[in-house]
CSV table of N, CA and C in Angstrom, one decimal:
chain,number,residue,atom,x,y,z
A,108,MET,N,94.6,127.6,116.8
A,108,MET,CA,95.4,128.2,115.7
A,108,MET,C,96.6,127.2,115.4
A,109,ARG,N,96.8,127.1,114.1
A,109,ARG,CA,97.8,126.2,113.6
A,109,ARG,C,99.1,126.9,113.5
A,110,PRO,N,100.2,126.3,113.9
A,110,PRO,CA,101.6,126.9,113.7
A,110,PRO,C,101.8,126.9,112.3
A,111,GLN,N,102.7,128.0,111.9
A,111,GLN,CA,103.1,128.0,110.5
A,111,GLN,C,104.1,126.9,110.2
A,112,ALA,N,103.9,126.5,108.9
A,112,ALA,CA,104.8,125.5,108.3
A,112,ALA,C,106.2,125.9,108.3
A,113,ASN,N,107.1,125.2,108.8
A,113,ASN,CA,108.5,125.5,108.6
A,113,ASN,C,109.1,125.0,107.3
A,114,LYS,N,109.5,126.0,106.5
A,114,LYS,CA,109.9,125.6,105.2
A,114,LYS,C,111.3,124.9,105.2
A,115,SER,N,112.0,125.1,106.2
A,115,SER,CA,113.3,124.3,106.2
A,115,SER,C,113.2,123.1,107.0
A,116,ARG,N,112.1,122.5,106.9
A,116,ARG,CA,111.8,121.2,107.6
A,116,ARG,C,112.8,120.1,107.1
A,117,SER,N,113.3,119.4,108.1
A,117,SER,CA,114.3,118.3,107.8
A,117,SER,C,113.6,117.0,108.2
A,118,TYR,N,113.3,116.3,107.2
A,118,TYR,CA,112.7,114.9,107.5
A,118,TYR,C,113.7,114.0,107.9
A,119,ASP,N,115.0,114.2,107.5
A,119,ASP,CA,116.1,113.3,107.8
A,119,ASP,C,116.5,113.3,109.3
A,120,LYS,N,116.1,114.4,109.9
A,120,LYS,CA,116.5,114.5,111.4
A,120,LYS,C,115.7,113.6,112.2
A,121,VAL,N,114.5,113.4,111.8
A,121,VAL,CA,113.5,112.3,112.4
A,121,VAL,C,113.9,111.0,112.2
A,122,LEU,N,114.0,110.6,110.9
A,122,LEU,CA,114.4,109.2,110.4
A,122,LEU,C,115.1,109.4,109.2
A,123,PRO,N,116.5,109.1,109.2
A,123,PRO,CA,117.2,109.2,108.0
A,123,PRO,C,116.8,108.1,107.0
A,124,ILE,N,116.3,108.5,105.8
A,124,ILE,CA,115.9,107.5,104.9
A,124,ILE,C,116.7,107.9,103.5
A,125,HIS,N,117.4,107.0,103.0
A,125,HIS,CA,118.2,107.3,101.8
A,125,HIS,C,117.4,106.8,100.6
A,126,GLY,N,116.7,105.7,100.7
A,126,GLY,CA,115.9,105.3,99.6
A,126,GLY,C,114.7,104.5,100.1
A,127,LEU,N,113.7,104.5,99.3
A,127,LEU,CA,112.4,103.8,99.7
A,127,LEU,C,111.7,103.2,98.6
A,128,SER,N,111.3,102.0,98.7
A,128,SER,CA,110.5,101.3,97.6
A,128,SER,C,109.0,101.6,98.0
A,129,LEU,N,108.3,102.0,96.9
A,129,LEU,CA,106.9,102.4,97.1
A,129,LEU,C,106.0,101.6,96.1
A,130,ALA,N,104.8,101.2,96.5
A,130,ALA,CA,103.9,100.5,95.6
A,130,ALA,C,103.2,101.6,94.7
A,131,VAL,N,103.0,101.1,93.4
A,131,VAL,CA,102.2,101.9,92.5
A,131,VAL,C,101.0,101.1,92.3
A,132,VAL,N,99.8,101.6,92.6
A,132,VAL,CA,98.5,100.9,92.4
A,132,VAL,C,97.6,101.5,91.4
A,133,GLY,N,96.5,100.8,91.0
A,133,GLY,CA,95.6,101.4,90.1
A,133,GLY,C,95.9,101.0,88.6
A,134,ALA,N,96.7,99.9,88.5
A,134,ALA,CA,97.1,99.5,87.2
A,134,ALA,C,96.0,99.0,86.3
A,135,ASP,N,94.9,98.5,86.9
A,135,ASP,CA,93.8,97.9,86.2
A,135,ASP,C,92.9,99.0,85.6
A,136,PHE,N,93.0,100.3,86.1
A,136,PHE,CA,92.1,101.3,85.6
A,136,PHE,C,92.6,101.8,84.3
A,137,PRO,N,91.7,102.2,83.4
A,137,PRO,CA,92.1,102.7,82.1
A,137,PRO,C,92.7,104.2,82.1
A,138,ASN,N,93.7,104.4,81.2
A,138,ASN,CA,94.2,105.8,80.9
A,138,ASN,C,93.2,106.5,80.0
A,139,ARG,N,93.1,107.8,80.1
A,139,ARG,CA,92.2,108.6,79.2
A,139,ARG,C,92.6,108.5,77.8
A,140,ARG,N,94.0,108.4,77.5
A,140,ARG,CA,94.5,108.2,76.2
A,140,ARG,C,95.8,107.5,76.2
A,141,GLY,N,96.2,106.9,75.1
A,141,GLY,CA,97.4,106.2,75.0
A,141,GLY,C,97.3,104.7,75.5
A,142,PRO,N,98.4,104.1,75.7
A,142,PRO,CA,98.4,102.7,76.1
A,142,PRO,C,97.8,102.6,77.5
A,143,THR,N,97.4,101.2,77.8
A,143,THR,CA,96.9,101.0,79.1
A,143,THR,C,98.1,101.0,80.1
A,144,ARG,N,97.7,101.1,81.4
A,144,ARG,CA,98.7,101.2,82.5
A,144,ARG,C,99.4,99.8,82.6
A,145,ARG,N,98.8,98.8,82.5
A,145,ARG,CA,99.5,97.4,82.5
A,145,ARG,C,100.5,97.3,81.3
A,146,PHE,N,100.2,97.7,80.2
A,146,PHE,CA,101.0,97.7,79.1
A,146,PHE,C,102.3,98.6,79.2
A,147,GLU,N,102.1,99.8,79.8
A,147,GLU,CA,103.2,100.7,80.1
A,147,GLU,C,104.1,100.1,81.2
A,148,ILE,N,103.6,99.5,82.2
A,148,ILE,CA,104.3,98.8,83.3
A,148,ILE,C,105.2,97.8,82.6
A,149,ALA,N,104.5,96.9,81.7
A,149,ALA,CA,105.3,95.9,81.0
A,149,ALA,C,106.4,96.4,80.2
A,150,ALA,N,106.3,97.7,79.7
A,150,ALA,CA,107.4,98.2,78.8
A,150,ALA,C,108.5,98.8,79.7
A,151,CYS,N,108.2,99.1,80.9
A,151,CYS,CA,109.3,99.6,81.8
A,151,CYS,C,110.4,98.5,82.2
A,152,ARG,N,111.6,99.0,82.4
A,152,ARG,CA,112.7,98.1,82.7
A,152,ARG,C,113.2,98.7,84.1
A,153,PRO,N,113.7,97.8,84.9
A,153,PRO,CA,114.3,98.3,86.2
A,153,PRO,C,115.4,99.3,86.0
A,154,GLY,N,115.3,100.4,86.7
A,154,GLY,CA,116.2,101.6,86.5
A,154,GLY,C,115.7,102.7,85.6
A,155,ASP,N,114.6,102.4,84.8
A,155,ASP,CA,113.9,103.5,84.1
A,155,ASP,C,113.5,104.7,85.0
A,156,PRO,N,113.7,105.9,84.6
A,156,PRO,CA,113.2,106.9,85.4
A,156,PRO,C,111.7,107.1,85.3
A,157,VAL,N,111.1,107.5,86.5
A,157,VAL,CA,109.7,107.7,86.6
A,157,VAL,C,109.5,109.1,87.3
A,158,GLU,N,108.3,109.7,87.0
A,158,GLU,CA,108.0,111.0,87.6
A,158,GLU,C,106.9,110.9,88.5
A,159,LEU,N,106.9,111.6,89.6
A,159,LEU,CA,105.9,111.7,90.5
A,159,LEU,C,105.2,113.0,90.4
A,160,VAL,N,103.9,113.0,90.2
A,160,VAL,CA,103.1,114.3,90.0
A,160,VAL,C,101.9,114.4,90.9
A,161,PRO,N,102.0,115.3,91.8
A,161,PRO,CA,100.8,115.5,92.6
A,161,PRO,C,99.6,115.9,91.9
A,162,GLU,N,98.4,115.5,92.3
A,162,GLU,CA,97.2,115.6,91.6
A,162,GLU,C,96.1,116.3,92.5
A,163,PRO,N,96.2,117.6,92.9
A,163,PRO,CA,95.4,118.2,93.9
A,163,PRO,C,93.9,118.2,93.5
A,164,LYS,N,93.6,118.0,92.2
A,164,LYS,CA,92.2,118.2,91.7
A,164,LYS,C,91.6,116.7,91.5
A,165,ASN,N,92.3,115.7,92.0
A,165,ASN,CA,91.7,114.4,91.9
A,165,ASN,C,90.6,114.3,92.8
A,166,PRO,N,89.3,113.9,92.2
A,166,PRO,CA,88.1,113.9,92.9
A,166,PRO,C,88.1,112.8,94.0
A,167,ALA,N,88.9,111.7,93.8
A,167,ALA,CA,88.9,110.5,94.7
A,167,ALA,C,89.8,111.0,95.8
A,168,ASP,N,90.9,111.6,95.7
A,168,ASP,CA,91.8,112.0,96.7
A,168,ASP,C,92.7,113.1,96.3
A,169,PRO,N,92.4,114.2,97.0
A,169,PRO,CA,93.2,115.5,96.6
A,169,PRO,C,94.7,115.4,96.9
A,170,ARG,N,95.1,114.4,97.7
A,170,ARG,CA,96.5,114.2,98.1
A,170,ARG,C,97.1,113.2,97.1
A,171,ALA,N,96.4,112.7,96.0
A,171,ALA,CA,96.9,111.7,95.1
A,171,ALA,C,98.2,112.1,94.4
A,172,VAL,N,99.1,111.2,94.3
A,172,VAL,CA,100.3,111.4,93.5
A,172,VAL,C,100.4,110.4,92.3
A,173,MET,N,100.3,110.9,91.1
A,173,MET,CA,100.3,110.1,89.9
A,173,MET,C,101.8,109.7,89.6
A,174,VAL,N,101.9,108.5,89.1
A,174,VAL,CA,103.3,108.0,88.7
A,174,VAL,C,103.3,107.9,87.2
A,175,LEU,N,104.2,108.6,86.5
A,175,LEU,CA,104.3,108.5,85.1
A,175,LEU,C,105.6,107.8,84.7
A,176,SER,N,105.7,107.1,83.6
A,176,SER,CA,106.8,106.5,83.1
A,176,SER,C,107.7,107.5,82.4
A,177,ALA,N,108.8,107.1,82.0
A,177,ALA,CA,109.8,108.0,81.2
A,177,ALA,C,109.2,108.5,80.0
A,178,ARG,N,108.1,107.7,79.5
A,178,ARG,CA,107.5,108.2,78.1
A,178,ARG,C,106.3,109.1,78.5
A,179,GLY,N,106.1,109.4,79.7
A,179,GLY,CA,105.0,110.2,80.0
A,179,GLY,C,103.6,109.6,80.2
A,180,VAL,N,103.5,108.3,80.2
A,180,VAL,CA,102.3,107.6,80.3
A,180,VAL,C,102.1,107.3,81.8
A,181,GLN,N,100.8,107.4,82.2
A,181,GLN,CA,100.5,107.1,83.6
A,181,GLN,C,100.5,105.5,83.9
A,182,MET,N,101.2,105.2,84.9
A,182,MET,CA,101.2,103.8,85.4
A,182,MET,C,100.3,103.6,86.5
A,183,GLY,N,100.0,104.6,87.2
A,183,GLY,CA,99.1,104.4,88.4
A,183,GLY,C,99.3,105.6,89.4
A,184,TYR,N,99.0,105.3,90.7
A,184,TYR,CA,99.1,106.2,91.7
A,184,TYR,C,99.9,105.5,92.9
A,185,LEU,N,100.5,106.3,93.7
A,185,LEU,CA,101.1,105.9,95.0
A,185,LEU,C,100.0,105.5,96.0
A,186,THR,N,100.2,104.6,96.8
A,186,THR,CA,99.1,104.2,97.7
A,186,THR,C,98.7,105.3,98.6
A,187,ALA,N,97.5,105.2,99.1
A,187,ALA,CA,96.9,106.3,99.9
A,187,ALA,C,97.7,106.6,101.2
A,188,GLU,N,98.3,105.5,101.6
A,188,GLU,CA,99.2,105.6,102.9
A,188,GLU,C,100.4,106.4,102.7
A,189,ARG,N,100.9,106.5,101.5
A,189,ARG,CA,102.2,107.2,101.2
A,189,ARG,C,102.0,108.5,100.5
A,190,CYS,N,100.8,108.8,99.7
A,190,CYS,CA,100.7,109.8,98.8
A,190,CYS,C,100.7,111.2,99.7
A,191,GLY,N,100.2,111.2,100.9
A,191,GLY,CA,100.2,112.4,101.6
A,191,GLY,C,101.6,112.8,102.0
A,192,TRP,N,102.4,111.8,102.5
A,192,TRP,CA,103.8,112.2,102.9
A,192,TRP,C,104.6,112.5,101.7
A,193,ILE,N,104.5,111.8,100.6
A,193,ILE,CA,105.4,112.1,99.5
A,193,ILE,C,104.9,113.5,98.8
A,194,GLY,N,103.6,113.6,98.7
A,194,GLY,CA,103.1,114.8,98.2
A,194,GLY,C,103.5,116.0,99.0
A,195,ARG,N,103.5,116.0,100.2
A,195,ARG,CA,104.0,117.1,101.1
A,195,ARG,C,105.5,117.4,100.9
A,196,MET,N,106.2,116.4,100.7
A,196,MET,CA,107.7,116.6,100.4
A,196,MET,C,107.8,117.3,99.1
A,197,ILE,N,107.2,116.9,98.1
A,197,ILE,CA,107.2,117.6,96.8
A,197,ILE,C,106.8,119.1,96.8
A,198,ALA,N,105.6,119.3,97.6
A,198,ALA,CA,105.2,120.7,97.8
A,198,ALA,C,106.2,121.5,98.6
A,199,ASP,N,106.9,120.8,99.5
A,199,ASP,CA,107.9,121.6,100.3
A,199,ASP,C,109.2,122.0,99.5
A,200,GLY,N,109.3,121.4,98.3
A,200,GLY,CA,110.4,121.7,97.4
A,200,GLY,C,111.5,120.6,97.6
A,201,ARG,N,111.3,119.6,98.2
A,201,ARG,CA,112.3,118.6,98.4
A,201,ARG,C,112.5,117.8,97.1
A,202,GLU,N,113.7,117.6,96.7
A,202,GLU,CA,114.0,117.0,95.4
A,202,GLU,C,113.8,115.5,95.6
A,203,LEU,N,112.9,114.9,94.9
A,203,LEU,CA,112.8,113.5,94.9
A,203,LEU,C,113.0,112.9,93.5
A,204,ARG,N,113.9,111.8,93.5
A,204,ARG,CA,114.1,111.2,92.2
A,204,ARG,C,113.6,109.8,92.3
A,205,ALA,N,113.0,109.2,91.3
A,205,ALA,CA,112.4,107.9,91.3
A,205,ALA,C,112.7,107.1,90.0
A,206,ILE,N,112.9,105.9,90.2
A,206,ILE,CA,113.1,104.9,89.2
A,206,ILE,C,112.1,103.7,89.2
A,207,PHE,N,111.9,103.0,88.1
A,207,PHE,CA,111.1,101.8,88.2
A,207,PHE,C,111.9,100.7,88.7
A,208,GLN,N,111.3,99.9,89.6
A,208,GLN,CA,111.9,98.9,90.3
A,208,GLN,C,111.5,97.5,89.8
A,209,GLU,N,110.1,97.1,89.8
A,209,GLU,CA,109.6,95.9,89.3
A,209,GLU,C,108.1,95.9,89.0
A,210,SER,N,107.6,95.1,88.3
A,210,SER,CA,106.2,95.0,88.0
A,210,SER,C,105.7,93.9,89.1
A,211,THR,N,104.4,94.1,89.5
A,211,THR,CA,103.8,93.2,90.5
A,211,THR,C,102.5,92.8,90.0
A,212,LYS,N,101.8,92.0,90.7
A,212,LYS,CA,100.3,91.5,90.4
A,212,LYS,C,99.4,92.7,90.7
A,213,TYR,N,99.7,93.7,91.5
A,213,TYR,CA,98.8,94.8,91.8
A,213,TYR,C,99.3,96.1,90.9
A,214,GLY,N,100.4,96.0,90.3
A,214,GLY,CA,100.8,97.2,89.5
A,214,GLY,C,102.3,97.2,89.4
A,215,ALA,N,103.1,98.0,90.3
A,215,ALA,CA,104.4,98.1,90.1
A,215,ALA,C,105.1,98.6,91.5
A,216,VAL,N,106.4,98.5,91.6
A,216,VAL,CA,107.1,99.1,92.7
A,216,VAL,C,108.1,100.0,92.1
A,217,ILE,N,108.3,101.2,92.6
A,217,ILE,CA,109.2,102.2,92.3
A,217,ILE,C,110.2,102.4,93.4
A,218,ARG,N,111.4,102.9,93.1
A,218,ARG,CA,112.4,103.2,94.1
A,218,ARG,C,112.5,104.8,94.1
A,219,VAL,N,112.5,105.4,95.3
A,219,VAL,CA,112.6,106.8,95.4
A,219,VAL,C,113.7,107.2,96.3
A,220,ALA,N,114.4,108.3,95.9
A,220,ALA,CA,115.6,108.7,96.7
A,220,ALA,C,115.3,110.2,97.0
A,221,PHE,N,115.9,110.7,98.0
A,221,PHE,CA,115.5,112.1,98.5
A,221,PHE,C,116.8,113.0,98.3
A,222,ASP,N,116.4,114.3,98.2
A,222,ASP,CA,117.4,115.4,98.2
A,222,ASP,C,118.4,115.3,97.1
A,223,GLY,N,117.9,115.0,95.9
A,223,GLY,CA,118.7,115.0,94.7
A,223,GLY,C,119.6,113.8,94.6
A,224,VAL,N,119.6,112.9,95.5
A,224,VAL,CA,120.4,111.7,95.4
A,224,VAL,C,119.8,110.7,94.3
A,225,ASP,N,120.6,110.1,93.6
A,225,ASP,CA,120.1,109.1,92.6
A,225,ASP,C,119.6,107.9,93.2
A,226,PRO,N,118.4,107.3,93.0
A,226,PRO,CA,118.0,106.1,93.6
A,226,PRO,C,118.8,104.9,93.1
A,227,VAL,N,119.0,103.9,94.0
A,227,VAL,CA,119.7,102.7,93.7
A,227,VAL,C,118.7,101.5,93.9
A,228,LEU,N,118.7,100.6,92.9
A,228,LEU,CA,117.9,99.4,93.1
A,228,LEU,C,118.4,98.6,94.2
A,229,PRO,N,117.5,98.0,95.0
A,229,PRO,CA,118.0,97.1,96.0
A,229,PRO,C,118.4,95.7,95.3
A,230,GLU,N,119.2,95.0,96.0
A,230,GLU,CA,119.6,93.7,95.4
A,230,GLU,C,118.4,92.8,95.3
A,231,ALA,N,118.4,92.1,94.3
A,231,ALA,CA,117.2,91.2,94.0
A,231,ALA,C,117.2,90.1,95.1
A,232,GLN,N,116.0,89.9,95.6
A,232,GLN,CA,115.8,88.9,96.6
A,232,GLN,C,115.4,87.6,95.9
A,233,PRO,N,115.8,86.4,96.4
A,233,PRO,CA,115.4,85.2,95.7
A,233,PRO,C,113.9,85.0,95.9
A,234,ARG,N,113.2,84.6,94.9
A,234,ARG,CA,111.8,84.3,94.9
A,234,ARG,C,111.5,83.1,95.9
A,235,PRO,N,110.5,83.1,96.7
A,235,PRO,CA,110.1,82.0,97.5
A,235,PRO,C,109.8,80.8,96.7
A,236,HIS,N,110.0,79.7,97.1
A,236,HIS,CA,109.6,78.4,96.3
A,236,HIS,C,108.1,78.3,96.3
A,237,SER,N,107.6,78.1,95.1
A,237,SER,CA,106.3,77.9,94.9
A,237,SER,C,105.9,76.5,94.9
A,238,TYR,N,104.9,76.1,95.6
A,238,TYR,CA,104.4,74.8,95.7
A,238,TYR,C,103.5,74.4,94.6
A,239,ASP,N,103.3,75.3,93.7
A,239,ASP,CA,102.5,75.0,92.6
A,239,ASP,C,103.4,74.4,91.4
A,240,ASP,N,104.7,74.6,91.6
A,240,ASP,CA,105.6,74.0,90.6
A,240,ASP,C,105.5,72.5,90.6
A,241,ASP,N,105.7,72.0,89.4
A,241,ASP,CA,105.8,70.5,89.3
A,241,ASP,C,106.9,69.9,90.0
A,242,SER,N,106.7,69.2,91.1
A,242,SER,CA,107.8,68.6,91.8
A,242,SER,C,108.2,67.2,91.3
A,243,GLY,N,107.5,66.6,90.4
A,243,GLY,CA,107.7,65.3,89.9
A,243,GLY,C,106.9,64.2,90.7
A,244,PHE,N,106.3,64.6,91.7
A,244,PHE,CA,105.7,63.6,92.6
A,244,PHE,C,104.2,63.4,92.1
A,245,TRP,N,103.9,62.1,91.8
A,245,TRP,CA,102.6,61.7,91.4
A,245,TRP,C,102.2,60.5,92.4
A,246,PRO,N,100.9,60.7,93.0
A,246,PRO,CA,100.5,59.7,93.9
A,246,PRO,C,100.1,58.3,93.1
A,247,ASP,N,100.2,57.3,93.8
A,247,ASP,CA,99.8,56.1,93.2
A,247,ASP,C,98.4,56.0,92.8
A,248,TYR,N,98.0,55.3,91.8
A,248,TYR,CA,96.7,55.1,91.3
A,248,TYR,C,95.8,54.3,92.3
A,249,ILE,N,94.8,54.8,92.8
A,249,ILE,CA,93.9,54.0,93.8
A,249,ILE,C,92.6,53.6,92.9
A,250,PRO,N,92.4,52.4,92.7
A,250,PRO,CA,91.3,52.0,91.9
A,250,PRO,C,90.0,52.2,92.7
A,251,PRO,N,88.9,52.4,92.0
A,251,PRO,CA,87.6,52.7,92.6
A,251,PRO,C,87.1,51.3,93.3
A,252,ASP,N,86.5,51.3,94.4
A,252,ASP,CA,86.0,50.2,95.0
A,252,ASP,C,84.6,49.7,94.3
A,253,ASP,N,84.5,48.6,93.8
A,253,ASP,CA,83.3,48.1,93.1
A,253,ASP,C,82.7,47.0,93.9
C-alpha cells in the first residue's frame, strides 16, 4: 500500500534550491503549426519569460513538460531526467517561474525559480578558448621528395 501524498511537501527542506538552469531539448523536431522550434529559440532573448506546461497525454512520455516561449510557441521539452521532478512540483501547486537563458547546439537553456521568486540569470561564464580559431600559425612549406 502506497502512503498518501503530502500536499504540504517541502522540497526546500531536503535541498534548498533558489534557481536552476534546465536544458530544453527537441529543438530539431517540427511544431504542428507556426514557426520552427529553432526559429523561436533564435527569437528569444535572455530574460524573456517562458512557460512550463505538463503534457500527460504525450505518447512518448506521459511525464513530459513542454516549454513555450512568451509568444506561446513551443521551443521543446525539458529533459527526461528533469521532467518528472518539475512536473510533480507543478502538479503539487508549487509556483515555478522560468525565463530564457541561452540557446545551445541541442536547443536552449532556461532558468527556473521556485515558490513565486523571480528567476535571475547567472553571470555569464567566459567561453573556453577554441583551438579551431585562426591562431596565425602556419607551418613551413615542405616540398615533396622527387
